[in-house]
XYZ file of C-alpha atoms in Angstrom:
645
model
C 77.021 -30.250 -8.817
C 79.899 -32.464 -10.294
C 78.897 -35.351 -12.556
C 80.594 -38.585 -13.384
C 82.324 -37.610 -16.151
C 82.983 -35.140 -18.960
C 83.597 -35.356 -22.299
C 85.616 -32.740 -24.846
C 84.304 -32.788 -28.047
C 86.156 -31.688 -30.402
C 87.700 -31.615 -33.980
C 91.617 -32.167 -34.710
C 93.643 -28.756 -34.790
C 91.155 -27.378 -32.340
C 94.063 -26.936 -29.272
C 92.686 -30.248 -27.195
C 96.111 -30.321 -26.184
C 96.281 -26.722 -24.477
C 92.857 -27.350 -22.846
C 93.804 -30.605 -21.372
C 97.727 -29.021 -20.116
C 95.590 -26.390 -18.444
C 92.263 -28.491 -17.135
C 94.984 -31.093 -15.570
C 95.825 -28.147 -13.141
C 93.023 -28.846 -11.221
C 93.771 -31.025 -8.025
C 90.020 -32.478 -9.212
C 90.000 -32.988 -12.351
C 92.081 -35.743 -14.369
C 91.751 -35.090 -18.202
C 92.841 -38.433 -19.262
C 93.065 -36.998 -22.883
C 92.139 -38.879 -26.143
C 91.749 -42.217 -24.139
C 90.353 -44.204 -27.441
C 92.601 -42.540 -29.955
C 94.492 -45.797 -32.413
C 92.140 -48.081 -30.870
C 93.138 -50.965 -33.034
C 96.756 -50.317 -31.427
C 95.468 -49.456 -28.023
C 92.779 -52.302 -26.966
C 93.573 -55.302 -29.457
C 90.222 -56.829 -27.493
C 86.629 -56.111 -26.323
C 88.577 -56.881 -22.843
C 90.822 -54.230 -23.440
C 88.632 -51.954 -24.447
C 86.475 -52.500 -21.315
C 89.730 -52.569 -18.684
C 90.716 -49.256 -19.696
C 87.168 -47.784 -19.514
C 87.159 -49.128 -16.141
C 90.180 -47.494 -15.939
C 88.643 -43.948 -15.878
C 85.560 -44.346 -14.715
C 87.275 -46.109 -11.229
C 90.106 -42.925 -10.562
C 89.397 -41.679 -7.135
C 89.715 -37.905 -8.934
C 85.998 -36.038 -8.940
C 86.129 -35.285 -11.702
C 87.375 -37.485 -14.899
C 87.324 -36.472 -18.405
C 88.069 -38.119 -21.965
C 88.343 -36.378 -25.437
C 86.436 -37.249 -28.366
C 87.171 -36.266 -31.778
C 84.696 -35.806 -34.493
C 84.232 -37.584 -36.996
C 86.635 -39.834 -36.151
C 86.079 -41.115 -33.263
C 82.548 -41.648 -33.867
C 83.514 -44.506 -36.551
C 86.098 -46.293 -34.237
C 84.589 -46.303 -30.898
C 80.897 -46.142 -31.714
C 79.930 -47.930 -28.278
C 81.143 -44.749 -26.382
C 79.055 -42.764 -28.123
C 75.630 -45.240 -27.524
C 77.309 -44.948 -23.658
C 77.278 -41.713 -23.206
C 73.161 -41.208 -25.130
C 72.546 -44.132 -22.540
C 73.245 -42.064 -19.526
C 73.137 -38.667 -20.535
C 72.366 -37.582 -17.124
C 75.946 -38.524 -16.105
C 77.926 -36.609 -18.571
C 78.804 -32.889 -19.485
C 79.970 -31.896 -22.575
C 82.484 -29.503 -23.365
C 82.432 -28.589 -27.129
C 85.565 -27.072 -28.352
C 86.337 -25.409 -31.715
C 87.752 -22.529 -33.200
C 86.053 -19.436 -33.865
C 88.025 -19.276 -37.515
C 87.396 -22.472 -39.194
C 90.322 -21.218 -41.927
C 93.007 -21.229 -39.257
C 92.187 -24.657 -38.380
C 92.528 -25.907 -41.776
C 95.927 -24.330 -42.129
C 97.110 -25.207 -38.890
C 96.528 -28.781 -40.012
C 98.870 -28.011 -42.941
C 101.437 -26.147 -40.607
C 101.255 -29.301 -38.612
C 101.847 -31.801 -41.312
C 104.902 -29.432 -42.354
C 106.369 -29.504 -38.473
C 105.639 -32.797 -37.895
C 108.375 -33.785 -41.535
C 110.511 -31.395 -39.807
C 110.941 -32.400 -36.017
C 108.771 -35.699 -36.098
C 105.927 -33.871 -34.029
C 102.784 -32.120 -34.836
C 103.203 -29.565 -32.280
C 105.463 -26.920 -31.140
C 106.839 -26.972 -27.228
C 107.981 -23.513 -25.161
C 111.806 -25.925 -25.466
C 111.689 -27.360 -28.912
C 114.485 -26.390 -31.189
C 111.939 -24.936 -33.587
C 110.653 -22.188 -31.968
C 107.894 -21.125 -35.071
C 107.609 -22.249 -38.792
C 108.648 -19.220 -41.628
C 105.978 -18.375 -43.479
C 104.765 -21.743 -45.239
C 102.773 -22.146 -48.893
C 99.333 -23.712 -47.787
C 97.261 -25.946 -50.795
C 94.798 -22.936 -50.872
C 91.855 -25.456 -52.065
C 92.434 -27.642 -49.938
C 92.229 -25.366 -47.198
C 89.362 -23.687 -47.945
C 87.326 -26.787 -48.658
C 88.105 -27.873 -45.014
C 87.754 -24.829 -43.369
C 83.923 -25.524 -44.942
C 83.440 -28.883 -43.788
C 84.873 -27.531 -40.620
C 82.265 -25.212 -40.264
C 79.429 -27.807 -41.214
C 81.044 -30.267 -38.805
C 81.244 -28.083 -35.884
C 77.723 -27.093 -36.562
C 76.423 -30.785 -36.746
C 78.291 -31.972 -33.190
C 77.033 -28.910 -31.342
C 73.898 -30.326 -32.540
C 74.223 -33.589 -31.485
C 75.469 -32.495 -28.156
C 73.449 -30.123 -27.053
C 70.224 -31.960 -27.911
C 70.515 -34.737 -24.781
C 73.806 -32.993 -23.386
C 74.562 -29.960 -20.575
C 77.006 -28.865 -23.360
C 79.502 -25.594 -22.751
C 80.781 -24.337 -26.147
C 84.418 -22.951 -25.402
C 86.495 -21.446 -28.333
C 90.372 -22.006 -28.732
C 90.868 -18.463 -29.341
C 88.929 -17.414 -25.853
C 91.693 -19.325 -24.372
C 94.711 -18.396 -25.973
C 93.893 -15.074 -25.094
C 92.488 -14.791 -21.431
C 92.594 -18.813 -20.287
C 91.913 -17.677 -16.904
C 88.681 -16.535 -17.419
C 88.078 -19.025 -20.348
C 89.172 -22.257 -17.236
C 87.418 -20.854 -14.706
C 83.857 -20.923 -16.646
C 84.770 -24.628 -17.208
C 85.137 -25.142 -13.721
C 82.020 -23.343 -12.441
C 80.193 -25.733 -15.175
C 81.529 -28.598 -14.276
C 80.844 -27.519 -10.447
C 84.199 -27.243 -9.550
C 85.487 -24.046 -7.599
C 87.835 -21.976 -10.054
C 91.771 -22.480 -9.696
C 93.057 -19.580 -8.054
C 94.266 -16.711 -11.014
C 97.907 -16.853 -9.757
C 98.367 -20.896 -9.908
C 97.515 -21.485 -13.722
C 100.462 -21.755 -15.326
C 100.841 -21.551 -18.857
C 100.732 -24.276 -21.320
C 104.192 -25.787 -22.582
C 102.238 -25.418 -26.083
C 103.180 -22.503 -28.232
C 100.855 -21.726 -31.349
C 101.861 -22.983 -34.953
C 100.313 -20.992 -36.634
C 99.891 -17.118 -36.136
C 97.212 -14.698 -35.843
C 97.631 -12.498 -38.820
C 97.516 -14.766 -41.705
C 99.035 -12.738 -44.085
C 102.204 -13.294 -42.036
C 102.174 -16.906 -42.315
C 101.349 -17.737 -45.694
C 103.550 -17.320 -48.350
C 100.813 -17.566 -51.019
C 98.405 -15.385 -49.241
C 97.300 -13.554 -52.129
C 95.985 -16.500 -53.787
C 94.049 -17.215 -50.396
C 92.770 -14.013 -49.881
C 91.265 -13.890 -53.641
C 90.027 -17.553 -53.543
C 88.181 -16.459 -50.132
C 86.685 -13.656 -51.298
C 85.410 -16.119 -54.274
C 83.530 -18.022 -52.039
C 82.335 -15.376 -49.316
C 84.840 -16.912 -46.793
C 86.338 -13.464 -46.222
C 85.436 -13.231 -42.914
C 88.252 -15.895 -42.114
C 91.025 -13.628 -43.188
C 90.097 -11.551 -39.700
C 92.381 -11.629 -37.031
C 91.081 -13.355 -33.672
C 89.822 -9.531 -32.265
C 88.059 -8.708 -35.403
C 86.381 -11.764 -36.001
C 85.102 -12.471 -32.713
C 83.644 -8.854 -32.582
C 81.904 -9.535 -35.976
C 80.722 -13.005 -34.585
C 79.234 -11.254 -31.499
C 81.208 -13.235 -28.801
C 80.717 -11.002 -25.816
C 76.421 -11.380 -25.939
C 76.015 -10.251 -29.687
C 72.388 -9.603 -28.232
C 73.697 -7.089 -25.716
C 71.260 -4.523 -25.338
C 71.442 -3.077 -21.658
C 68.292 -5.225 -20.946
C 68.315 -7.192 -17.340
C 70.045 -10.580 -18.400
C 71.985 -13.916 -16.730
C 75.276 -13.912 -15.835
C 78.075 -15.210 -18.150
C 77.965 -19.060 -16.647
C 73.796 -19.045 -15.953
C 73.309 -18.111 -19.452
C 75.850 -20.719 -20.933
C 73.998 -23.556 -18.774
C 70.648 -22.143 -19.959
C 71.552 -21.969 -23.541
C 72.723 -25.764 -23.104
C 69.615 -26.865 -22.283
C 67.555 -25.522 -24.807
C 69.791 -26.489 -27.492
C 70.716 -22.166 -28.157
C 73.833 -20.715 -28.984
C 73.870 -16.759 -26.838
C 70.336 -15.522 -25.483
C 69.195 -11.938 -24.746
C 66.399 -11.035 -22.424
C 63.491 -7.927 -22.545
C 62.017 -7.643 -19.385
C 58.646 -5.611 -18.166
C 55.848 -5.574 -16.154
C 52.066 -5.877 -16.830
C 49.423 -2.934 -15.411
C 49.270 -5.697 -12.563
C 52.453 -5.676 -11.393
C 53.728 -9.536 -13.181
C 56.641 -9.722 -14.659
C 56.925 -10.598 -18.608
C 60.127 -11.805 -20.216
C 60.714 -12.534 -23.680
C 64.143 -14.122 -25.030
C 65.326 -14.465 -28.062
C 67.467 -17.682 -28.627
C 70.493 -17.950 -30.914
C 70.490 -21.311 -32.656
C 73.214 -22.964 -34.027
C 72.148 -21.789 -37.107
C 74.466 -20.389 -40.180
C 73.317 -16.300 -40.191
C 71.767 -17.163 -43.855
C 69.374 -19.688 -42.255
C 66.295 -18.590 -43.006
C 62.620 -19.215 -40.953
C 59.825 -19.789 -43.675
C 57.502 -21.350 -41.576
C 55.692 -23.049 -38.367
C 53.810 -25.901 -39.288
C 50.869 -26.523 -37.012
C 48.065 -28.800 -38.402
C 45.932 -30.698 -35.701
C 47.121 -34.599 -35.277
C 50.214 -33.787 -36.958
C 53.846 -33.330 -35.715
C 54.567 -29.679 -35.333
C 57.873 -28.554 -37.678
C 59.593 -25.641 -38.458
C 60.978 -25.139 -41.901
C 64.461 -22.659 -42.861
C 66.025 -22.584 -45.600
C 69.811 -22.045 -46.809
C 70.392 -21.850 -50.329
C 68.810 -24.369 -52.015
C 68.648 -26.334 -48.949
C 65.795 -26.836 -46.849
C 66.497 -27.723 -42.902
C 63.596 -28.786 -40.745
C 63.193 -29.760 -37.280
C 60.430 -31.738 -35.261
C 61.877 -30.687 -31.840
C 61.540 -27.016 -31.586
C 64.691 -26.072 -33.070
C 67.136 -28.822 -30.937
C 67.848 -31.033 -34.141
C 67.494 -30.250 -38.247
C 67.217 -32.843 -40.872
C 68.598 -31.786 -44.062
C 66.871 -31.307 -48.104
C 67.810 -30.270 -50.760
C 65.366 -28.751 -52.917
C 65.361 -27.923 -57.092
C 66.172 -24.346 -56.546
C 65.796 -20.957 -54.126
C 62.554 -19.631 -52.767
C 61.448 -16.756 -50.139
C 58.100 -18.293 -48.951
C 56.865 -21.529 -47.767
C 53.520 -23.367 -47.487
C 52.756 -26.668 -46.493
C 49.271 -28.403 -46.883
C 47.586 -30.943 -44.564
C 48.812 -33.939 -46.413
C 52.299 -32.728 -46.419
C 52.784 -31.430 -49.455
C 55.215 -28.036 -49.476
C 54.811 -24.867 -51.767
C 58.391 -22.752 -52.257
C 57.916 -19.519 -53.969
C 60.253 -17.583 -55.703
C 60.191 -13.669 -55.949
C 58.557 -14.460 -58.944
C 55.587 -15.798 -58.180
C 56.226 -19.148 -59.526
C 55.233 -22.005 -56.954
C 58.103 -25.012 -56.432
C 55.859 -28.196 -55.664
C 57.367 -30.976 -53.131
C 56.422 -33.933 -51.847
C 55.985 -34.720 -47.983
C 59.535 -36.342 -48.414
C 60.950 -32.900 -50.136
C 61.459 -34.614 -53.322
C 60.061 -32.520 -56.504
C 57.065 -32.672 -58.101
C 57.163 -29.501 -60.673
C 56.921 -25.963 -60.937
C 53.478 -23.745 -61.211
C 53.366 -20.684 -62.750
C 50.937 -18.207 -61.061
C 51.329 -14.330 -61.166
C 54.133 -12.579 -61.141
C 54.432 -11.549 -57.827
C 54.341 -13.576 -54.717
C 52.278 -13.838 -51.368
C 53.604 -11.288 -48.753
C 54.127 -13.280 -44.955
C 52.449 -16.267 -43.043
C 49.051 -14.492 -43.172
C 48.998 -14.323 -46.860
C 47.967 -17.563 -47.321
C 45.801 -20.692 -45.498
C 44.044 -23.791 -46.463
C 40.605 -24.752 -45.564
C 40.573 -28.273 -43.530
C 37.314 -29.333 -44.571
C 37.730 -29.089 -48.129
C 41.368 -28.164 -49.037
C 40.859 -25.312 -50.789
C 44.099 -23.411 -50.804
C 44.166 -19.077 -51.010
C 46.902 -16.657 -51.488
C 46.637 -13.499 -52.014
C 49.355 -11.338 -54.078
C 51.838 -8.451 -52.832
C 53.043 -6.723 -55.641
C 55.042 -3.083 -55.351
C 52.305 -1.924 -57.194
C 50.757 -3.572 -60.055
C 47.395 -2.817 -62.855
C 45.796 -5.888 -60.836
C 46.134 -7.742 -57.694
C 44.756 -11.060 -57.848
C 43.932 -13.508 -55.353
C 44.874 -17.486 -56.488
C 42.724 -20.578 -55.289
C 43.474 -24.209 -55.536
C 41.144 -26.993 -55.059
C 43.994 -30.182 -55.912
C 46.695 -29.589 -53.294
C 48.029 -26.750 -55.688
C 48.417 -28.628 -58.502
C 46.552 -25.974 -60.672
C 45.412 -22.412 -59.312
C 43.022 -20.148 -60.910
C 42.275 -16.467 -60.241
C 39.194 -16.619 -57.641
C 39.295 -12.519 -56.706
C 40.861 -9.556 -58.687
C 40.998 -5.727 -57.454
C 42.718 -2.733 -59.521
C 45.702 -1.345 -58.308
C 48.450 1.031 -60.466
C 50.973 -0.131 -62.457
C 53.652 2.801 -61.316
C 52.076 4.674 -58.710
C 51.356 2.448 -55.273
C 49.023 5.422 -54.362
C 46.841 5.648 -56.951
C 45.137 1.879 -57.076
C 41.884 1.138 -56.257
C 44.650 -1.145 -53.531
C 48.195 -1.295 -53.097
C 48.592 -5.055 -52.903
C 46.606 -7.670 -50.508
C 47.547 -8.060 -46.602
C 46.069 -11.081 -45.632
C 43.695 -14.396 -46.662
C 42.510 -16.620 -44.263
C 40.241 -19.178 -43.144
C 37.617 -18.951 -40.998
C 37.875 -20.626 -37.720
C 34.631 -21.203 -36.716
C 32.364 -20.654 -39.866
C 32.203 -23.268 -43.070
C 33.328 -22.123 -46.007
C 34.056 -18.330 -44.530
C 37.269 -16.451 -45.622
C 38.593 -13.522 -44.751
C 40.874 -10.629 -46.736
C 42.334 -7.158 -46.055
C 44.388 -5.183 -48.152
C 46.498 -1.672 -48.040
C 48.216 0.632 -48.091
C 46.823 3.931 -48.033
C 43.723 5.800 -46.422
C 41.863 4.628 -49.136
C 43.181 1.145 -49.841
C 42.537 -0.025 -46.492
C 39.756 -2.757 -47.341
C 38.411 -5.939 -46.027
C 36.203 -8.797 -47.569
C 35.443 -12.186 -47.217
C 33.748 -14.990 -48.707
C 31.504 -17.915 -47.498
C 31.281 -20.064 -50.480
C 34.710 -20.932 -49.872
C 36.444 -18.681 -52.284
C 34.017 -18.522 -55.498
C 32.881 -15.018 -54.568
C 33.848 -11.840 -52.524
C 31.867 -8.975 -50.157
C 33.417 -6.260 -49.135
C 33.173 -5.141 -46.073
C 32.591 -1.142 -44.778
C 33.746 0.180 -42.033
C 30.596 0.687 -40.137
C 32.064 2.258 -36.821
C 35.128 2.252 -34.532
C 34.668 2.658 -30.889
C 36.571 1.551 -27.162
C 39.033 2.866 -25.415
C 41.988 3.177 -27.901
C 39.643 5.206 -30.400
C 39.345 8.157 -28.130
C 42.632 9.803 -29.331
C 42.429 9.407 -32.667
C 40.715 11.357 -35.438
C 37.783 9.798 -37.305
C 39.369 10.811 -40.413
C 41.976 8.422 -39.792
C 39.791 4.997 -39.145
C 40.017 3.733 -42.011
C 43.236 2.961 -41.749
C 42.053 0.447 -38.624
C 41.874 -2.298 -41.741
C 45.318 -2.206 -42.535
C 46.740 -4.959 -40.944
C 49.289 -8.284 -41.772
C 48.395 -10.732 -38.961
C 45.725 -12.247 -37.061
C 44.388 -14.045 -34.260
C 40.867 -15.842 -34.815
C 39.306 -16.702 -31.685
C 35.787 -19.137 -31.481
C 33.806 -15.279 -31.592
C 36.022 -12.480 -32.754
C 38.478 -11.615 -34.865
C 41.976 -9.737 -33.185
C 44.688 -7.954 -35.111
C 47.571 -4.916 -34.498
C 47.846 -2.048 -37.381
C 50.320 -2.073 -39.985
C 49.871 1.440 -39.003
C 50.539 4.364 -35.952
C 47.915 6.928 -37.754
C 50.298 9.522 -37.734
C 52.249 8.788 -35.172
C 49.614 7.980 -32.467
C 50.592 4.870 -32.128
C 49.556 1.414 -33.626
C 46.269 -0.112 -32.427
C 45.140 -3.455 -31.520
C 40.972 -4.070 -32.689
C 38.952 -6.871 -32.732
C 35.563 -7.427 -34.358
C 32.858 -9.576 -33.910
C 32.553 -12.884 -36.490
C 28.568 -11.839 -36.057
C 28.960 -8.045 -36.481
C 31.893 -7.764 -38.816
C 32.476 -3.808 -39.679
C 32.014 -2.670 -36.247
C 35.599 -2.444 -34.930
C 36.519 -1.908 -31.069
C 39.992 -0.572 -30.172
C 41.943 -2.190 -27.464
C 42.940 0.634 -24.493
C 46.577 1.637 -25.052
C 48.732 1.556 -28.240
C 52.239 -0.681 -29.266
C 54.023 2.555 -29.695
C 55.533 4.298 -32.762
C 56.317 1.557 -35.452
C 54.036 -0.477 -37.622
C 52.870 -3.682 -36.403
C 53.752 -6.486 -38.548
C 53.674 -10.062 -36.595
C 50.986 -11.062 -34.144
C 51.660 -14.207 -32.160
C 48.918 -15.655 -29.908
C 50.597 -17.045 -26.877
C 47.626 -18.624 -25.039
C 44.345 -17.728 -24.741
C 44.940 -14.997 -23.084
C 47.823 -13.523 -24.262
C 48.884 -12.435 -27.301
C 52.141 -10.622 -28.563
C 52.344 -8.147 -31.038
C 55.620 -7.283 -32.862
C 56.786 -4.107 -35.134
C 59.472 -3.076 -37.672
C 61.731 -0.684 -36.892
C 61.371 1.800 -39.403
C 59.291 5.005 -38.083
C 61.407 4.816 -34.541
C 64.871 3.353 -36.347
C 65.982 2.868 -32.948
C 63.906 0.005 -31.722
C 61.685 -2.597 -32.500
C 58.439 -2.926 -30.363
C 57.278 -6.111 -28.480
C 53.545 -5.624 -27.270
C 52.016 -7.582 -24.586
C 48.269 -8.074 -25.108
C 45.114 -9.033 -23.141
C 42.695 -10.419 -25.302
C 40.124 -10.849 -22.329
C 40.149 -7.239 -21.020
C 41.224 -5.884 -24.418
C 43.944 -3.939 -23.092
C 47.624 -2.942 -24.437
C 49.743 -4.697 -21.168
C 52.995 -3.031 -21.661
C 55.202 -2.668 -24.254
C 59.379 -4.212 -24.383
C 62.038 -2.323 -26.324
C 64.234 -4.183 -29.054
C 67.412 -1.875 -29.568
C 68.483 -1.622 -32.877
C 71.781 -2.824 -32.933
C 72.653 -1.818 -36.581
C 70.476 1.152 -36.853
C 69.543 1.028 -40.440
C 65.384 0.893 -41.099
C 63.793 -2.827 -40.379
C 61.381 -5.016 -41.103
C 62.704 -7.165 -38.573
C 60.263 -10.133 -38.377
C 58.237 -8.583 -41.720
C 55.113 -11.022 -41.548
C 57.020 -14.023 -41.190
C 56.298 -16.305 -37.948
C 54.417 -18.794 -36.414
C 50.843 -17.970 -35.530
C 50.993 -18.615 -32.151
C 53.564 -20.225 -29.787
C 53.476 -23.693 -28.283
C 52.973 -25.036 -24.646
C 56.205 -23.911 -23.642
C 55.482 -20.059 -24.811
C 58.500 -20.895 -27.784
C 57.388 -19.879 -31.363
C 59.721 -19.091 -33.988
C 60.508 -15.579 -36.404
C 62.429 -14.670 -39.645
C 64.603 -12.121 -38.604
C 66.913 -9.697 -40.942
C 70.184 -9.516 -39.332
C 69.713 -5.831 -37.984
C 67.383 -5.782 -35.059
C 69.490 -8.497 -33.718
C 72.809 -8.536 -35.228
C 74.946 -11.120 -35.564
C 72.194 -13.517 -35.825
C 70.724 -16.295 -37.942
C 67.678 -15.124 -39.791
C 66.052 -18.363 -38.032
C 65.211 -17.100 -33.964
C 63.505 -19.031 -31.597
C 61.568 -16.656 -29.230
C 59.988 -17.783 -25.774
C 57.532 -16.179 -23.641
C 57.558 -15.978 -19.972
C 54.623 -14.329 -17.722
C 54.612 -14.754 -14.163
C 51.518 -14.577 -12.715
């Protein structure tokens, strides 16, 4: 259904222009172009200003559109801007930008260089300049905006697509099929398509070409200064860049999924970039859907953690570099921090203080405001995923547990000052070259009891042997170990008792007020992995869920309700898939398993311990991923859960 009004956004050099020449072709649409643009020229008064609003807003065409540039226009006509966040029901947003932030840059060069020659910034199908010769671009210059390009583009889509329906449309989709590229606008704006054989080509002809290297005189010097600063990539032409930037569904994997235009409206609304759907049915007949959303994200984003403490904002915590991006809203806006140097792992304690680990072991300490505090040092090796760690509420005592290769001992580290000093609470020998040969490999898991004071719980692995669990309930001070007592229920029947053991090898749990749920890091030679569960009040006696998560080892275990549960594998026994489990936690039952293709097919760890611990009301939690399961992609994925029952 048509709305009031529509709004490009867009940055300069980004071929506004073209869009508009072909839009205007439309009998119901009237593009009326960058309406505000010189506003101190245009509307000398507040009068002015308002007229010529009126203006647009009053044509008797369906549909009318203006173009905003960013950042510009932000700083010259901020009063649109609170307009259009006033009635966002009213307006559609059409975000346009160029797949290859470099060309833009140098197009803006190319333009400055026509514009001395013929007094214009663009080239016309009857201009006496027909192209520029090959023209010698300020190569810093260039790629410092083709950065802030990047970052910009990045920022608005943001912006928009947080309160917006927002349709992201590239320049180079519509230089080279605008057919297609015009007619999706239409069908999201609600207009019927213009008819194929009616659009006539722009009067516009490109400044700049495809192939770089034919346009730059000094192309060397770009080419090496790119490659400097990992901005390769850019040097693509069009083809080969949007192939490696996975513009035709870079999730693509022959699963049931939307249409071209449903999933662009979808992905608007949610505040997601491209979207891929598993689909599958429980023993019952329901149908289960899991989709994995594409932020707008840079692919080095990386998830760290979930943060879920009762009475507190939830927030989810990536990191890029040495900067720290967190969001409040599930993933539809970030607020930027930067932090005093690089980590892998994340913790944050009830009263907001954060814990970034290095690959070393040594623990970064921040404030609830990101700011600094100092640096620990612990071991030398560092917790393993978001089970590997866990504070106590009542008492904020504070547990990791080490995941070395292999190591002469594998400690476990308590803190009772909101980290500022740790001591050793639990050691267990391992091996310092052979990961076989320790009394353990490295540990698993530490957690807190749910439901009993000062009750812990640990597990450890790798092998037969090393497969151990323990816990404590003097809060940490001191350790039992647990034996395996017996294994029994319905997924036990197929497996050899020699093999059991290996039942306490896991890397994730669910707690719930009685029992204790988890998925094997494990398939027991190629059985399949298992989903147990064991009594708080019996703990040794495991029961084995009836059916297995297939062929690859379990390593992430989201609760989704109280229900439901999802469990999630590598991809490294089966290289050609990654397994999503359904599981019923009532009837202790396997529901049916969803296939993740491999798009890279190299081994996986895929989400490798590293989620939240259960998803929100909304069935949306949130996964590290490595960039081969689901390739191109952020490391940063936003998952939801559907079940229809």
């Amino acid at each position: 259904m048509p709305k009031p009004l529509f709004v490009t956004l867009f940055m300069a050099r980004s071929g506004s222009k073209f869009l508009r020449s072909l839009l205007n072709q439309h009998p119901d649409i009237e593009d009326f172009g960058e309406f505000f643009h010189d506003r101190a020229k245009k509307f000398l008064t507040e009068k002015d200003l308002f007229i010529g609003l009126g203006q647009v807003l009053l044509t008797s065409c369906p549909q009318r559109g203006i173009q905003f540039r960013y950042p510009r226009h932000f700083t010259e006509i901020p009063e649109f801007a609170e307009l259009l966040i006033s009635r966002t029901q009213a307006v559609r947003i059409i975000h346009l930008k160029r797949r290859n932030k470099l060309k833009g840059a140098i197009s803006q060069q190319n333009a400055e260089a026509l514009k001395k020659m013929t007094g214009k910034a663009h080239l016309f199908r009857k201009s006496e300049v027909s192209k520029l010769d090959k023209t010698e671009i300020d190569v810093p210059r260039a790629l410092k905006e083709a950065q802030e390009r990047d970052r910009l583009d990045a920022e608005y889509f943001r912006w928009a697509a947080s309160q917006f329906e927002t349709l992201e449309v590239f320049y180079e989709d519509l230089v080279e099929d605008r057919v297609q590229t015009v007619s999706t606008i239409c069908r999201f704006l609600g207009l019927n398509p213009i008819k194929p054989d009616t659009l006539r080509e722009s009067e516009l002809v490109k400044v700049t070409s495809s192939d770089l290297s034919k346009a730059i005189a000094n192309y060397d010097d770009l080419a090496r200064e790119a490659k400097v600063l990992g901005l390769q990539r850019w040097l693509l032409d069009d083809a080969e860049l949007a192939a490696q930037a996975g513009s035709a569904e870079p999730f693509d994997a022959g699963k049931a999924s939307k249409n071209s235009h449903d999933t662009a409206r979808a992905s608007i609304r949610d505040g997601w970039d491209k979207a891929l759907e598993f689909c599958g049915e429980t023993r019952a007949g329901h149908k289960v859907r899991l989709v994995a959303e594409k932020l707008a994200l840079r692919t080095n984003t990386v998830f760290l953690e979930d943060v879920v403490h009762n009475g507190q904002p939830r927030r989810i915590i990536t990191l890029q570099g040495e900067t720290i991006w967190q969001s409040s809203d599930a993933g539809m806006s970030w607020s930027q921090h930067d932090i005093a140097a690089p980590a892998r792992k994340c913790f944050t304690t009830r009263t907001g203080r954060h814990f970034l680990q290095d690959k070393t072991g040594k623990i970064g300490l921040y404030d609830e405001h990101w700011a600094h505090i100092g640096d620990i040092e612990t071991g030398p090796y560092p917790w393993h995923g978001t089970w590997s760690i866990d504070e106590c509420p009542s008492t904020g005592t504070i547990l990791w547990a080490e995941y070395p290769y292999c190591a002469e001992t594998v400690n476990v580290w308590r803190s009772v000052d909101d980290g500022q000093s740790w001591s050793i609470c639990f050691s267990v020998k391992g091996h310092g070259s052979d990961p076989k040969l320790g009394d353990i490999r490295h540990f698993h898991l530490v957690q807190k009891c749910t439901t009993w004071p000062g009750r812990w719980y640990l597990s450890s692995g790798d092998h037969l042997s090393q497969c151990r669990f323990w816990t404590s309930d003097d809060d940490g001070v001191t350790w039992q170990e647990i034996p395996l007592q017996s294994v029994n229920g319905p997924g036990a029947n197929d497996l050899p008792a020699e093999l059991y053991p290996l039942v306490y090898r896991f890397t994730g749990m669910i707690q719930l007020d009685d029992r204790l749920i988890w998925a094997t890091d494990d398939t027991f030679r190629g059985n399949g992995a298992r989903v147990c569960t064991m009594d708080k009040n019996a703990l040794g006696h495991v029961r084995l869920f009836g059916g297995d998560c297939g062929t690859n080892e379990i390593r992430n275990l989201i609760q989704i309700d109280n229900r439901y549960a999802l469990a999630i594998s590598e991809a490294k026994l089966d290289i050609d898939a990654a397994y999503a489990s359904v599981i019923e936690m009532v009837d202790e039952q396997v529901e049916t398993t969803l296939y993740l293709p491999n798009r890279r097919g190299t081994k996986s760890n895929f989400m490798n311990g590293v989620s939240s611990k259960q998803a929100d009301d909304r069935g949306r939690f949130f996964a590290q991923s490595d960039n081969i399961v689901l390739y191109p992609a952020p490391m940063t994925t936003r998952w939801k859960f559907d079940l229809a029952r």
